[in-house]
Structure formats: C-alpha cells, structure tokens
Backbone as a chain_set.jsonl record, in Angstrom:
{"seq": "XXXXXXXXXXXXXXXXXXXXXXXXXXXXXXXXXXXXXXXXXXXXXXXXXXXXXXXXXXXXXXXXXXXXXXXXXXXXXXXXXXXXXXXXXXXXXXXXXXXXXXXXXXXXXXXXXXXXXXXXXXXXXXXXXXXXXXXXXXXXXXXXXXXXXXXXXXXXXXXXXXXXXXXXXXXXXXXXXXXXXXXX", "coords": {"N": [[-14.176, -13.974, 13.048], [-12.022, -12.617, 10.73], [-12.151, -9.414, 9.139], [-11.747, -8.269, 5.69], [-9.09, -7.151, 3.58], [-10.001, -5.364, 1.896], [-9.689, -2.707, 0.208], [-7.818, 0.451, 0.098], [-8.79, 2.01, 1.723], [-9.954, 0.368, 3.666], [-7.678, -0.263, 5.219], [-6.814, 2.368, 6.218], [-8.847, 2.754, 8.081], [-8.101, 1.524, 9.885], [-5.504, 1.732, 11.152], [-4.999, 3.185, 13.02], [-5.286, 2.194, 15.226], [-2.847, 0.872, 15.157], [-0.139, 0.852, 17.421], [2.592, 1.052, 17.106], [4.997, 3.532, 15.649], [6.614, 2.286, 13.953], [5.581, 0.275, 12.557], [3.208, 0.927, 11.357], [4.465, 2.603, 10.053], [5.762, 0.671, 8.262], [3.692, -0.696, 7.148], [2.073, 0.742, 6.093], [3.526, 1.954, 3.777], [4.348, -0.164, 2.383], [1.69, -0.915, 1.339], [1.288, 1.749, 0.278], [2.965, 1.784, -1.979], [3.617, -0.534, -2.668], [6.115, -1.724, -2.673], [8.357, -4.465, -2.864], [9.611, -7.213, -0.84], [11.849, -7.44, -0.338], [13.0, -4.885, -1.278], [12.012, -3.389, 0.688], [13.168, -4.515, 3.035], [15.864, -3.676, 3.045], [15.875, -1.078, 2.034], [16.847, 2.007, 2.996], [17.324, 4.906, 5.584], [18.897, 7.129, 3.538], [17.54, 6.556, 0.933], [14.985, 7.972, 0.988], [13.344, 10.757, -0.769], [13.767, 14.459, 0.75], [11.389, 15.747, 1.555], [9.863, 13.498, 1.983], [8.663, 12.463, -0.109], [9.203, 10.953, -2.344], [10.698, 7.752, -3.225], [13.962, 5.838, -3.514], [14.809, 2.785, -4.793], [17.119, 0.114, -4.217], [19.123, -2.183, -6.28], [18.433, -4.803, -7.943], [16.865, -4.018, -10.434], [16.293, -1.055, -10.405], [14.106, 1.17, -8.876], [12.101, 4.133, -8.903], [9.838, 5.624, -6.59], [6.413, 7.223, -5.892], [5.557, 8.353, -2.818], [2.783, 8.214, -0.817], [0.618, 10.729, 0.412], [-0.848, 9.049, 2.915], [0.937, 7.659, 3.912], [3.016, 9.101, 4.13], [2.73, 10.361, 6.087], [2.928, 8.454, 8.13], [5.789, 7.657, 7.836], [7.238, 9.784, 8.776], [6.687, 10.217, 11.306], [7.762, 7.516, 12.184], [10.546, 8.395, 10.891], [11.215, 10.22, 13.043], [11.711, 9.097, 15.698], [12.682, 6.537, 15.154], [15.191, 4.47, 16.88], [18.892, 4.729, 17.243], [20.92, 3.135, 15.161], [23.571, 0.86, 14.528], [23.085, -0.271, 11.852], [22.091, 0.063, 8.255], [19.388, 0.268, 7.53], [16.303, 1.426, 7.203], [14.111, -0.409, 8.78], [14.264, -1.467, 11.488], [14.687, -3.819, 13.918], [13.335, -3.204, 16.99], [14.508, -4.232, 19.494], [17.438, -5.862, 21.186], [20.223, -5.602, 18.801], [19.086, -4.101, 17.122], [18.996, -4.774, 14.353], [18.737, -4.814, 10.803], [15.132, -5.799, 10.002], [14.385, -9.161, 8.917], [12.91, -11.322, 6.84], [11.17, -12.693, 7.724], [10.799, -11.208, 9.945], [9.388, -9.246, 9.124], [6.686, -10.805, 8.192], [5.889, -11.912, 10.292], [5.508, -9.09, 12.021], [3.213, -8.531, 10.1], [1.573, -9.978, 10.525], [0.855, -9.996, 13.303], [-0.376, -7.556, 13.383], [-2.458, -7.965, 12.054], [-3.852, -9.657, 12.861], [-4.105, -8.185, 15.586], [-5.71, -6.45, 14.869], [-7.981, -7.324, 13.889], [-7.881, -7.565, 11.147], [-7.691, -8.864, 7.93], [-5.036, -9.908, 6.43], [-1.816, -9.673, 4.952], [1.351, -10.156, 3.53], [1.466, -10.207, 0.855], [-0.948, -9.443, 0.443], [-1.175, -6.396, 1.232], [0.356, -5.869, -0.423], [-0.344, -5.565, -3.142], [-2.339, -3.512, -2.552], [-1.626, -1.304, -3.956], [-2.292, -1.249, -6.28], [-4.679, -1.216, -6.649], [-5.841, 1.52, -6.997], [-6.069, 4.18, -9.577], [-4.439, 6.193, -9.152], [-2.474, 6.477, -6.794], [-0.907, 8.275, -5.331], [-2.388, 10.226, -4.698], [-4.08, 9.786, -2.631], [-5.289, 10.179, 0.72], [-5.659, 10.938, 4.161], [-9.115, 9.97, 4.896], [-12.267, 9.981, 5.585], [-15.157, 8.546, 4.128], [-16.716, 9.5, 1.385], [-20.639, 9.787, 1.284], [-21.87, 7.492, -0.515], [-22.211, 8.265, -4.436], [-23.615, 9.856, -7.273], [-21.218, 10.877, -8.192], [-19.162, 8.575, -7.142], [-18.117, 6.712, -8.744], [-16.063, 8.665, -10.094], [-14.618, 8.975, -8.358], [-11.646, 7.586, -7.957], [-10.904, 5.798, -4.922], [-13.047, 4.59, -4.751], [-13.759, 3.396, -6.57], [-12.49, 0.057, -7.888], [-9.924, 0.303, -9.442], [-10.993, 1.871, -12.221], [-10.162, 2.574, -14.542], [-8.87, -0.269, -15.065], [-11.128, -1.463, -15.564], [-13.3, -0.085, -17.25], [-11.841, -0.431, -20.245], [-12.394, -3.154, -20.329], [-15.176, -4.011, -20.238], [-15.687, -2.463, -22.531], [-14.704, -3.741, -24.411], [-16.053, -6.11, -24.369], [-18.821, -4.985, -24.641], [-18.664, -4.612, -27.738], [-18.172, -6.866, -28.308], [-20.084, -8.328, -27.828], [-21.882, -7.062, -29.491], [-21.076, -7.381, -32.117], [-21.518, -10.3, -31.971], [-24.468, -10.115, -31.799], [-25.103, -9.007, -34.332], [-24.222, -11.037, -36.166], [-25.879, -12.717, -35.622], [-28.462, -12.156, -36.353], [-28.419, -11.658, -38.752]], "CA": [[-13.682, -13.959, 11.683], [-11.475, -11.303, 10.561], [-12.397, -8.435, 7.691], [-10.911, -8.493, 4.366], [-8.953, -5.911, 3.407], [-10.155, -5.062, 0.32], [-9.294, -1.526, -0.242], [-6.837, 1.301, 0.88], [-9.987, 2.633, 2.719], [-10.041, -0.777, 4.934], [-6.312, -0.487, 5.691], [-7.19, 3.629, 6.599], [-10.287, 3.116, 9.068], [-7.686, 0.833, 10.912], [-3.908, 1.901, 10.912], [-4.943, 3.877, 13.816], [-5.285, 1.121, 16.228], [-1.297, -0.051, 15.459], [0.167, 1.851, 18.455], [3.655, 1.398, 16.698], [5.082, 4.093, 14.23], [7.74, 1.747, 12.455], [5.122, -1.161, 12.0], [2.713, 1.94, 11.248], [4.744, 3.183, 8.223], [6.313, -0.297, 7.322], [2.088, -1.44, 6.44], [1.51, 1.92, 4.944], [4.906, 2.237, 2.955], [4.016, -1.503, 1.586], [0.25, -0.812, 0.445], [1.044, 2.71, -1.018], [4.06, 1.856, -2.952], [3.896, -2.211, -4.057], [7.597, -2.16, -2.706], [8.844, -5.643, -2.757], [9.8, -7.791, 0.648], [13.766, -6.968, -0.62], [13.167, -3.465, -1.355], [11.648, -3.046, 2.19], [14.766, -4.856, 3.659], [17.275, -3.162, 1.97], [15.931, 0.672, 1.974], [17.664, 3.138, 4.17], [16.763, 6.371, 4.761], [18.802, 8.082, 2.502], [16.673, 6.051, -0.331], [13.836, 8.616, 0.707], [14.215, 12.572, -0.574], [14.111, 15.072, 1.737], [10.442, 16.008, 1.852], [9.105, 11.983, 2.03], [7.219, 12.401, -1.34], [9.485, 9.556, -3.246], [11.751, 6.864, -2.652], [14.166, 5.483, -4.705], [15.258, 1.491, -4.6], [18.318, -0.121, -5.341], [18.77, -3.672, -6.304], [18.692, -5.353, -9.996], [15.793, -2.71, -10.95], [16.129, -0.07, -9.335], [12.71, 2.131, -9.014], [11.813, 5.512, -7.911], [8.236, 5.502, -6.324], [5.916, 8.297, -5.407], [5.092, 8.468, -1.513], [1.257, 8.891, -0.944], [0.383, 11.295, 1.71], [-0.909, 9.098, 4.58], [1.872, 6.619, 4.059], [4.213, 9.988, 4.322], [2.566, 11.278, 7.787], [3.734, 7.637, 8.921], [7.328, 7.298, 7.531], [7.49, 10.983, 8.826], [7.095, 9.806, 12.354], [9.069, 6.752, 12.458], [11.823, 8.682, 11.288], [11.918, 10.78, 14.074], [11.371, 8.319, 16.879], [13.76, 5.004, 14.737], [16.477, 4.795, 17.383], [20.073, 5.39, 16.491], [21.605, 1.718, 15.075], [24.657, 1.157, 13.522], [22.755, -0.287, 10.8], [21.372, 1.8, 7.953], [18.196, -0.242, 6.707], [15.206, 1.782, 7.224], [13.095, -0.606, 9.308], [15.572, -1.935, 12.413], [14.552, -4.405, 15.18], [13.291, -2.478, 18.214], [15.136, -4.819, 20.804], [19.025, -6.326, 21.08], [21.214, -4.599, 18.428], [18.809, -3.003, 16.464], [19.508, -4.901, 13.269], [17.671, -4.517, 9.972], [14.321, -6.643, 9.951], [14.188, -10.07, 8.343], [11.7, -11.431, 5.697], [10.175, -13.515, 8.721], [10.387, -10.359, 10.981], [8.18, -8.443, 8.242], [5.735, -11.196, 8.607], [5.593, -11.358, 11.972], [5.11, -8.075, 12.402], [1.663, -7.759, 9.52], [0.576, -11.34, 11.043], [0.575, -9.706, 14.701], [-1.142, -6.64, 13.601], [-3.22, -8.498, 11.046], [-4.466, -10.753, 14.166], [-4.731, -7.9, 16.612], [-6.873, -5.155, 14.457], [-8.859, -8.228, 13.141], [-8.488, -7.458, 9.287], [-7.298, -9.999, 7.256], [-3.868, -8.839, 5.177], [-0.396, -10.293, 4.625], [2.154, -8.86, 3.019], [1.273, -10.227, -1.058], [-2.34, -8.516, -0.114], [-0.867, -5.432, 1.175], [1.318, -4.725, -1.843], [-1.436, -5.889, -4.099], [-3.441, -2.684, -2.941], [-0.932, -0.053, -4.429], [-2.842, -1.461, -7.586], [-6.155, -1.061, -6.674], [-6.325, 2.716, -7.569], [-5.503, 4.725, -10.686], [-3.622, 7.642, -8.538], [-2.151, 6.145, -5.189], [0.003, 9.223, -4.344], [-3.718, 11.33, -4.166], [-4.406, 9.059, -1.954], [-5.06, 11.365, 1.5], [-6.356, 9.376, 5.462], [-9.985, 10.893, 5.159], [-13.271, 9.627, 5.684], [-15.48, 8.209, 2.549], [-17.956, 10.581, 1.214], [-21.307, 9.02, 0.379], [-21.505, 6.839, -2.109], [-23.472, 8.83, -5.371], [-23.393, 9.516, -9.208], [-19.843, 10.914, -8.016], [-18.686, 7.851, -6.604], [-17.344, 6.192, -9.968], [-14.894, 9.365, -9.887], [-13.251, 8.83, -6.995], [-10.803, 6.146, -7.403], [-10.692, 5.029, -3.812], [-14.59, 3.274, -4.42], [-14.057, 2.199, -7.745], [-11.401, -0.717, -7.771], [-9.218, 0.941, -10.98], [-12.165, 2.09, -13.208], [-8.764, 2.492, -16.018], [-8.796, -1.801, -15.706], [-12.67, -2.337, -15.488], [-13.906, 0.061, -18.539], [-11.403, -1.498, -21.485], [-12.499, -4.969, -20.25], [-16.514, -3.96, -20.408], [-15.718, -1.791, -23.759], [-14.379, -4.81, -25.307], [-17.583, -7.392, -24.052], [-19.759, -5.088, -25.383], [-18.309, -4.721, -29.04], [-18.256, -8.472, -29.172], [-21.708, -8.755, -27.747], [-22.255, -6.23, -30.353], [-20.64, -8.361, -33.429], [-22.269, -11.749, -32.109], [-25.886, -10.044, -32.121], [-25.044, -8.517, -35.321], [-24.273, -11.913, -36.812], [-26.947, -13.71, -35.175], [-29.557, -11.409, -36.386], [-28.368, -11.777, -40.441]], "C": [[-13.163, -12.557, 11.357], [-12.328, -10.551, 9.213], [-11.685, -8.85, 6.93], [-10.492, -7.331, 4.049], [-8.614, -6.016, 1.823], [-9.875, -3.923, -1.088], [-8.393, -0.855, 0.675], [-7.818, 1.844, 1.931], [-9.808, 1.599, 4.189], [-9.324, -0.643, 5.704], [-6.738, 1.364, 6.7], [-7.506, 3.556, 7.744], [-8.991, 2.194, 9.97], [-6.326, 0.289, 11.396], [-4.155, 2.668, 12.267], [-4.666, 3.452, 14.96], [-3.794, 0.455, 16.048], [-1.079, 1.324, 16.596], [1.82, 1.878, 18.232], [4.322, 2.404, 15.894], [6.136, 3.107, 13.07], [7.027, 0.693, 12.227], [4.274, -0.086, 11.508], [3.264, 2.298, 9.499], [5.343, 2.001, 7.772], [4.724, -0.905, 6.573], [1.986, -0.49, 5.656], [2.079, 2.398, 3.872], [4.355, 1.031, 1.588], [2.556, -1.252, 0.772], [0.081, 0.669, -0.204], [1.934, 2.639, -2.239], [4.126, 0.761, -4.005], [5.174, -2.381, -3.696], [7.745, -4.08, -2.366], [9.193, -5.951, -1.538], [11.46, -6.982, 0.531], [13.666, -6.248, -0.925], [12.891, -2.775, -0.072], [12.683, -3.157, 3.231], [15.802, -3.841, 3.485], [16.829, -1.802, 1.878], [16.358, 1.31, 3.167], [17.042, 4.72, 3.63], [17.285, 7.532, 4.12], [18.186, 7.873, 1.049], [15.694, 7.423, -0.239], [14.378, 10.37, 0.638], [13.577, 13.323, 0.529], [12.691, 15.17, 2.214], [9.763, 14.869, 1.827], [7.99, 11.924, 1.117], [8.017, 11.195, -2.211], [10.705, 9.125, -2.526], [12.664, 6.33, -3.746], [14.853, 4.032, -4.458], [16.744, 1.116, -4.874], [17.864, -1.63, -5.305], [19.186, -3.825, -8.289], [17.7, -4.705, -11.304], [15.505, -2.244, -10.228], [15.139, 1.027, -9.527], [13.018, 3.563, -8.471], [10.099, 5.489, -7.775], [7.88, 6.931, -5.316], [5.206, 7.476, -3.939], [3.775, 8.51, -0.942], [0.942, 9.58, 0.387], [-0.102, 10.287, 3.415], [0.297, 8.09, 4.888], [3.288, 8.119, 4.552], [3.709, 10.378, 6.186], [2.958, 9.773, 8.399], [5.195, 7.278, 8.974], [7.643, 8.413, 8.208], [7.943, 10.541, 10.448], [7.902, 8.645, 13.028], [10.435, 7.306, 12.232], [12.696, 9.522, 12.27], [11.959, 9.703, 15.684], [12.089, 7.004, 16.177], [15.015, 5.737, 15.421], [17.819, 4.636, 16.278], [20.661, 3.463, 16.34], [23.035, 2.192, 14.326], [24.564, 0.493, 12.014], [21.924, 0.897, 9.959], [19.895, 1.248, 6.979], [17.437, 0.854, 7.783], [14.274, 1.356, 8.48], [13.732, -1.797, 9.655], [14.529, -2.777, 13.153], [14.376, -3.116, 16.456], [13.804, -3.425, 19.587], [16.548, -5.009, 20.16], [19.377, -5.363, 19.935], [20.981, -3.957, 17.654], [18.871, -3.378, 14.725], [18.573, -4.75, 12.443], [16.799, -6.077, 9.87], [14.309, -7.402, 9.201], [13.182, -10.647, 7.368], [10.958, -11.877, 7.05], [9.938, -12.452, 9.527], [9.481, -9.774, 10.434], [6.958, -9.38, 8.669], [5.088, -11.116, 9.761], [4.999, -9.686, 12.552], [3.2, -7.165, 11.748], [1.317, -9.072, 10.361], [0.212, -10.691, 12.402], [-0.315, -8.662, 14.687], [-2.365, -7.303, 12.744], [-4.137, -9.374, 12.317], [-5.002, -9.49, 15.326], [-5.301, -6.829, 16.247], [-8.315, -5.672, 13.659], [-9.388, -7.577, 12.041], [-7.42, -8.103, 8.84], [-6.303, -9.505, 5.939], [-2.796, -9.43, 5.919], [0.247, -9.648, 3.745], [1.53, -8.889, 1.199], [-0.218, -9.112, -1.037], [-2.086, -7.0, 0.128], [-0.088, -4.629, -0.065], [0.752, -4.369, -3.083], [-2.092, -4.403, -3.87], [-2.87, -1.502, -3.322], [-1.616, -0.353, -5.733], [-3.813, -1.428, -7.778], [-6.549, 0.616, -6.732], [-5.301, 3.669, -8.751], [-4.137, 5.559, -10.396], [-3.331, 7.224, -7.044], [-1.112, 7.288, -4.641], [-1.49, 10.189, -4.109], [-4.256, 10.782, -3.563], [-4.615, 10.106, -0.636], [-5.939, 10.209, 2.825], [-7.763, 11.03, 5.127], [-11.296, 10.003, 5.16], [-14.118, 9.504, 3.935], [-16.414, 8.809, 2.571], [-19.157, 9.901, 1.104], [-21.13, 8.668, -0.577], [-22.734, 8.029, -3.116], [-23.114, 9.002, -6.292], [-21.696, 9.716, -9.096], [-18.93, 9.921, -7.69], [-17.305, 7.096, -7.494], [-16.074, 7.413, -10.582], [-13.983, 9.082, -9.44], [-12.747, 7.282, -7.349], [-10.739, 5.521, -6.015], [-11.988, 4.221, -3.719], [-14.523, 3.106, -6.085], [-12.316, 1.08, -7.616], [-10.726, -0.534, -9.65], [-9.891, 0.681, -11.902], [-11.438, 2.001, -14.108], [-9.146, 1.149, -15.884], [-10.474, -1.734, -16.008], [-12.924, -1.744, -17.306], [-13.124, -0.688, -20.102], [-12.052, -2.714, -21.367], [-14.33, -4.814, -20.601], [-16.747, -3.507, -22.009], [-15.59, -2.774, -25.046], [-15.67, -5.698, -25.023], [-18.494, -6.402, -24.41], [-19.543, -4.543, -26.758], [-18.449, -6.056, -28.992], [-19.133, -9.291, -28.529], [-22.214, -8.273, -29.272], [-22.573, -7.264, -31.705], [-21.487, -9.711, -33.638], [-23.683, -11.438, -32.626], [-25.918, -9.529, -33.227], [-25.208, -9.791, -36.629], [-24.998, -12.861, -36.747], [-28.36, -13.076, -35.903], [-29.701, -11.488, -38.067], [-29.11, -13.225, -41.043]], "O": [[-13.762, -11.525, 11.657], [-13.036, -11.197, 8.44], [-10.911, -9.764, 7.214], [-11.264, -6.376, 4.139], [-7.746, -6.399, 1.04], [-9.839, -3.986, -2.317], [-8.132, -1.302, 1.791], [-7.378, 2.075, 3.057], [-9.606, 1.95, 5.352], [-9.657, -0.755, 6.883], [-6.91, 1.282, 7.916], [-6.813, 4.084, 8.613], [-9.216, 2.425, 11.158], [-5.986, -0.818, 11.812], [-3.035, 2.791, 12.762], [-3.942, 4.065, 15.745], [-3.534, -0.494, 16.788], [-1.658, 2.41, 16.596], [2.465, 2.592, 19.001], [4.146, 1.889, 14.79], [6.312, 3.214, 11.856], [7.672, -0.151, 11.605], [4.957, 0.073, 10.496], [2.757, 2.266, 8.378], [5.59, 2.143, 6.574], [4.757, -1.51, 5.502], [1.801, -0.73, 4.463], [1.496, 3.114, 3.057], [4.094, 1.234, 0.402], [2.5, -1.453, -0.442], [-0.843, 0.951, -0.967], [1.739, 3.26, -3.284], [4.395, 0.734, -5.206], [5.694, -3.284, -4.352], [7.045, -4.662, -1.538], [9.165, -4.957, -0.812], [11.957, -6.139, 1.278], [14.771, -6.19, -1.466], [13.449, -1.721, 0.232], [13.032, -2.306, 4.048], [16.466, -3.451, 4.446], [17.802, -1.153, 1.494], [16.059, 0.908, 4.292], [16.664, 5.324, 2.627], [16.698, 8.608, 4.007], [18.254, 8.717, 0.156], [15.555, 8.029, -1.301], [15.167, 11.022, 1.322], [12.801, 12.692, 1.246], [12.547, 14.699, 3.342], [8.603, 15.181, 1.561], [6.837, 11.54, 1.309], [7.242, 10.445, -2.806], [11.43, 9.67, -1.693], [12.217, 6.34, -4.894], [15.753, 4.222, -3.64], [17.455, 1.749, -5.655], [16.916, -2.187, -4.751], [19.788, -3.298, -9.224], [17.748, -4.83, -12.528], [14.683, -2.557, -9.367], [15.398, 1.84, -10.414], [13.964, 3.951, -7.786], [9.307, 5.361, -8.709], [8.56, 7.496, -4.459], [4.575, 6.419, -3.919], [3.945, 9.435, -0.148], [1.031, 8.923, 1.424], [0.157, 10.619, 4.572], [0.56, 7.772, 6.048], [4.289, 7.894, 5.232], [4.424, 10.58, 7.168], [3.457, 9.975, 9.506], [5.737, 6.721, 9.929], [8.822, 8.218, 8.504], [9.109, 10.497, 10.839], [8.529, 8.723, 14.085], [11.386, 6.999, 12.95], [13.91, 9.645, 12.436], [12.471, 10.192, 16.691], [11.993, 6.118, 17.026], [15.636, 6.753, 15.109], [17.826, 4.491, 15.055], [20.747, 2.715, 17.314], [23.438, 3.24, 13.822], [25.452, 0.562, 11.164], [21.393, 1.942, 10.334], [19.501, 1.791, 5.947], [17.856, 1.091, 8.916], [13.72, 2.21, 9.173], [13.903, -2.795, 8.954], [13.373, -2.388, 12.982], [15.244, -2.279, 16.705], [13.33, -3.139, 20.686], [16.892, -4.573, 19.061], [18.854, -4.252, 20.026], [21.806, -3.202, 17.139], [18.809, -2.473, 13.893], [17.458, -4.538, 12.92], [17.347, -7.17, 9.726], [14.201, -6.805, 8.13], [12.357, -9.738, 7.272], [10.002, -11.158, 7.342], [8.811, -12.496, 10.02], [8.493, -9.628, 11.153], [6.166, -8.876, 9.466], [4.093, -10.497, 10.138], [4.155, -9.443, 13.414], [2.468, -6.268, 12.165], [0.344, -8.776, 11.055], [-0.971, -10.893, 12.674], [-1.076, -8.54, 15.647], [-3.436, -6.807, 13.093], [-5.356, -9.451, 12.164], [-6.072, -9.651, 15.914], [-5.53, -6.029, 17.154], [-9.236, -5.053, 13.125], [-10.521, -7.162, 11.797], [-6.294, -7.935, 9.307], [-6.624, -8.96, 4.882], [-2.767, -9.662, 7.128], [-0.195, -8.643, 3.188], [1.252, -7.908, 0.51], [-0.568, -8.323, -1.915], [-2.671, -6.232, -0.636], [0.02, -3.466, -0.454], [1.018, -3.447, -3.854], [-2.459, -3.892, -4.928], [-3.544, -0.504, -3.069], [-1.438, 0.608, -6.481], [-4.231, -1.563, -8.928], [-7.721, 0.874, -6.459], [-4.074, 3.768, -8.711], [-3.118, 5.615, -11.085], [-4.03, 7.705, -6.153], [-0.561, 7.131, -3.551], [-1.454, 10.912, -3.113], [-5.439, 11.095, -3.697], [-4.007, 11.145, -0.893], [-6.556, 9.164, 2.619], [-7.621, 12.253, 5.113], [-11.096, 9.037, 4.424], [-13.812, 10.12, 2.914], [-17.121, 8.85, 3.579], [-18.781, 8.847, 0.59], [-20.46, 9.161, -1.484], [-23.782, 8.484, -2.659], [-22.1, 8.361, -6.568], [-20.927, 8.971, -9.705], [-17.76, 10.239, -7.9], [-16.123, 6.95, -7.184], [-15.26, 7.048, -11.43], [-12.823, 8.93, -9.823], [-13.274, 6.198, -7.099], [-10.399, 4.345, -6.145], [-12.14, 3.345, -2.868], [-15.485, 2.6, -6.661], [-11.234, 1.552, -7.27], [-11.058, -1.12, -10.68], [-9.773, -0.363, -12.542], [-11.892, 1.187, -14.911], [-10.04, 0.984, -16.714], [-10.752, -2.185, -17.119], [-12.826, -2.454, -18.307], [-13.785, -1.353, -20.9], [-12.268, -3.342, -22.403], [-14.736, -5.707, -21.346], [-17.666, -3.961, -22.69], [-16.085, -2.706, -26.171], [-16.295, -5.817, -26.077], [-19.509, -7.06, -24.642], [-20.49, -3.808, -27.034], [-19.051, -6.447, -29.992], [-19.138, -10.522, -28.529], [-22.821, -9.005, -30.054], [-23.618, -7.729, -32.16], [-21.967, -10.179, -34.67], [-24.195, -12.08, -33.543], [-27.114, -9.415, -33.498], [-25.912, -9.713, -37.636], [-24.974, -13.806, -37.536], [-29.343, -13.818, -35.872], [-30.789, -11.407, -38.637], [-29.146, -13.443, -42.254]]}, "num_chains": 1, "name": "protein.A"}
C-alpha cells in the first residue's frame, strides 16, 4: 500500500529517489506553485525570471507565482541538462522530437513516479499542496525539527493554521452564544 502524500514534507523525504531532473522539477514546480495542467504545458522558459524565484503564466489569467526554494534547486537543474528542441515549452519529451509534454504525458510521468517511490499523489493532489501552507516560497528541502510548543509556528506541521484558527474562533463564539442562551 502506498503513503499518502499529505504534506510538502512527504513529497521532500522522497523527491530524492526520482533519478530524473525534468520529472524532478515538473512534481516540485506543480506542488510549490498550484500551476494548472495548461499552465505547465504551455510555460517556456522565458516565463521564468532570471534568478528562478517567479514565473509568470500566460493564458486567459495570466499569473505571476513565487518559486519556492527546493522547487528552484530543481527547475535550476533541468534547465541546464533540458536538451536543445525546436520547441519552446518548458517540459519537452526526452525521446523522438523532443516535443512539449501532453496532459496524458504529465500523468504518466506522476503515475510512474507515484508507483515507483510508493507515495500516493496525482497531479489534483500535488497542486492541492501549494495550499497546505501559509508561506510556500519559505518553504526550504530540510529535515523536520521535533515536534514541540514551537511546532504550531512552523507552517510546514500545521496544515494552514490562517484556515484552521477563523474556523475554531467562530465554533467557539457560537458555543459561547448557545451556552449563554441555554443557561438564561
């Protein structure tokens, strides 16, 4: 049975084991950014500025997204090692003519690593985890500290403390109100 990849941490402990760099930064590009399947297609690398800290999209809303460091030390090395095509997408076919990768080739490519690092992630859950922390460009590849009173700091072990506390702040004001009116 595979893992679940539940956090950017999961994806971390086990990006190491792809032995590709352009499947390498196409997983790590996707879970620090949230880019879309057709923003992934469709970016070239003059989308990214010079120092691989943002990107900018085109399309029918066109974004600019911040880079997060370990997703940059992988785009860094695919772009020196992505042979020379005469296409200009970003993230080419490594056999025949090199063309830019397909929605089905994207799959193919998290389903194969998703199967051979046995952790459980597709592309909707990979994009999903650019949303699971407050600050995904301070994001950094590093080992998790103990857990302790500090823990609820660190965004990478709380799953976006910003969504949880409004939603608890509100249930207990209208615990509050009910026991207030139950008690008259």
């Amino acid at each position: 049975m595979k893992t679940p990849l539940n956090t950017i941490n999961d994806l971390l402990l086990s990006i190491d084991k792809i032995d590709r760099s352009r499947d390498k930064s196409l997983i790590s590009l996707i879970a620090a950014t949230g880019l879309y399947i057709d923003e992934v297609r469709h970016l070239s690398p003059e989308d990214i500025n010079d120092d691989l800290s943002k990107l900018q999209t085109s399309g029918k809303r066109p974004r600019q997204l911040t880079i997060s460091p370990f997703a940059k030390e992988h785009l860094h090395q695919w772009l020196l090692e992505r042979p020379k095509s005469k296409h200009k997408a970003l993230f080419i076919s490594l056999t025949g003519n090199k063309s830019p990768l397909s929605q089905r080739g994207i799959d193919n490519i998290l389903r194969k690593w998703s199967d051979s690092i046995n952790l459980n992630f597709n592309y909707q859950k990979l994009r999903t985890l650019s949303h699971t922390t407050s600050h995904p460009d301070s994001l950094s590849k590093q080992e998790d500290p103990p857990i302790s009173s500090s823990a609820l700091e660190d965004s990478r072990h709380s799953i976006s403390i910003t969504r949880t506390l409004p939603i608890l702040s509100l249930c207990l004001v209208l615990l509050y109100k009910v026991y207030k009116s139950l008690s008259k």
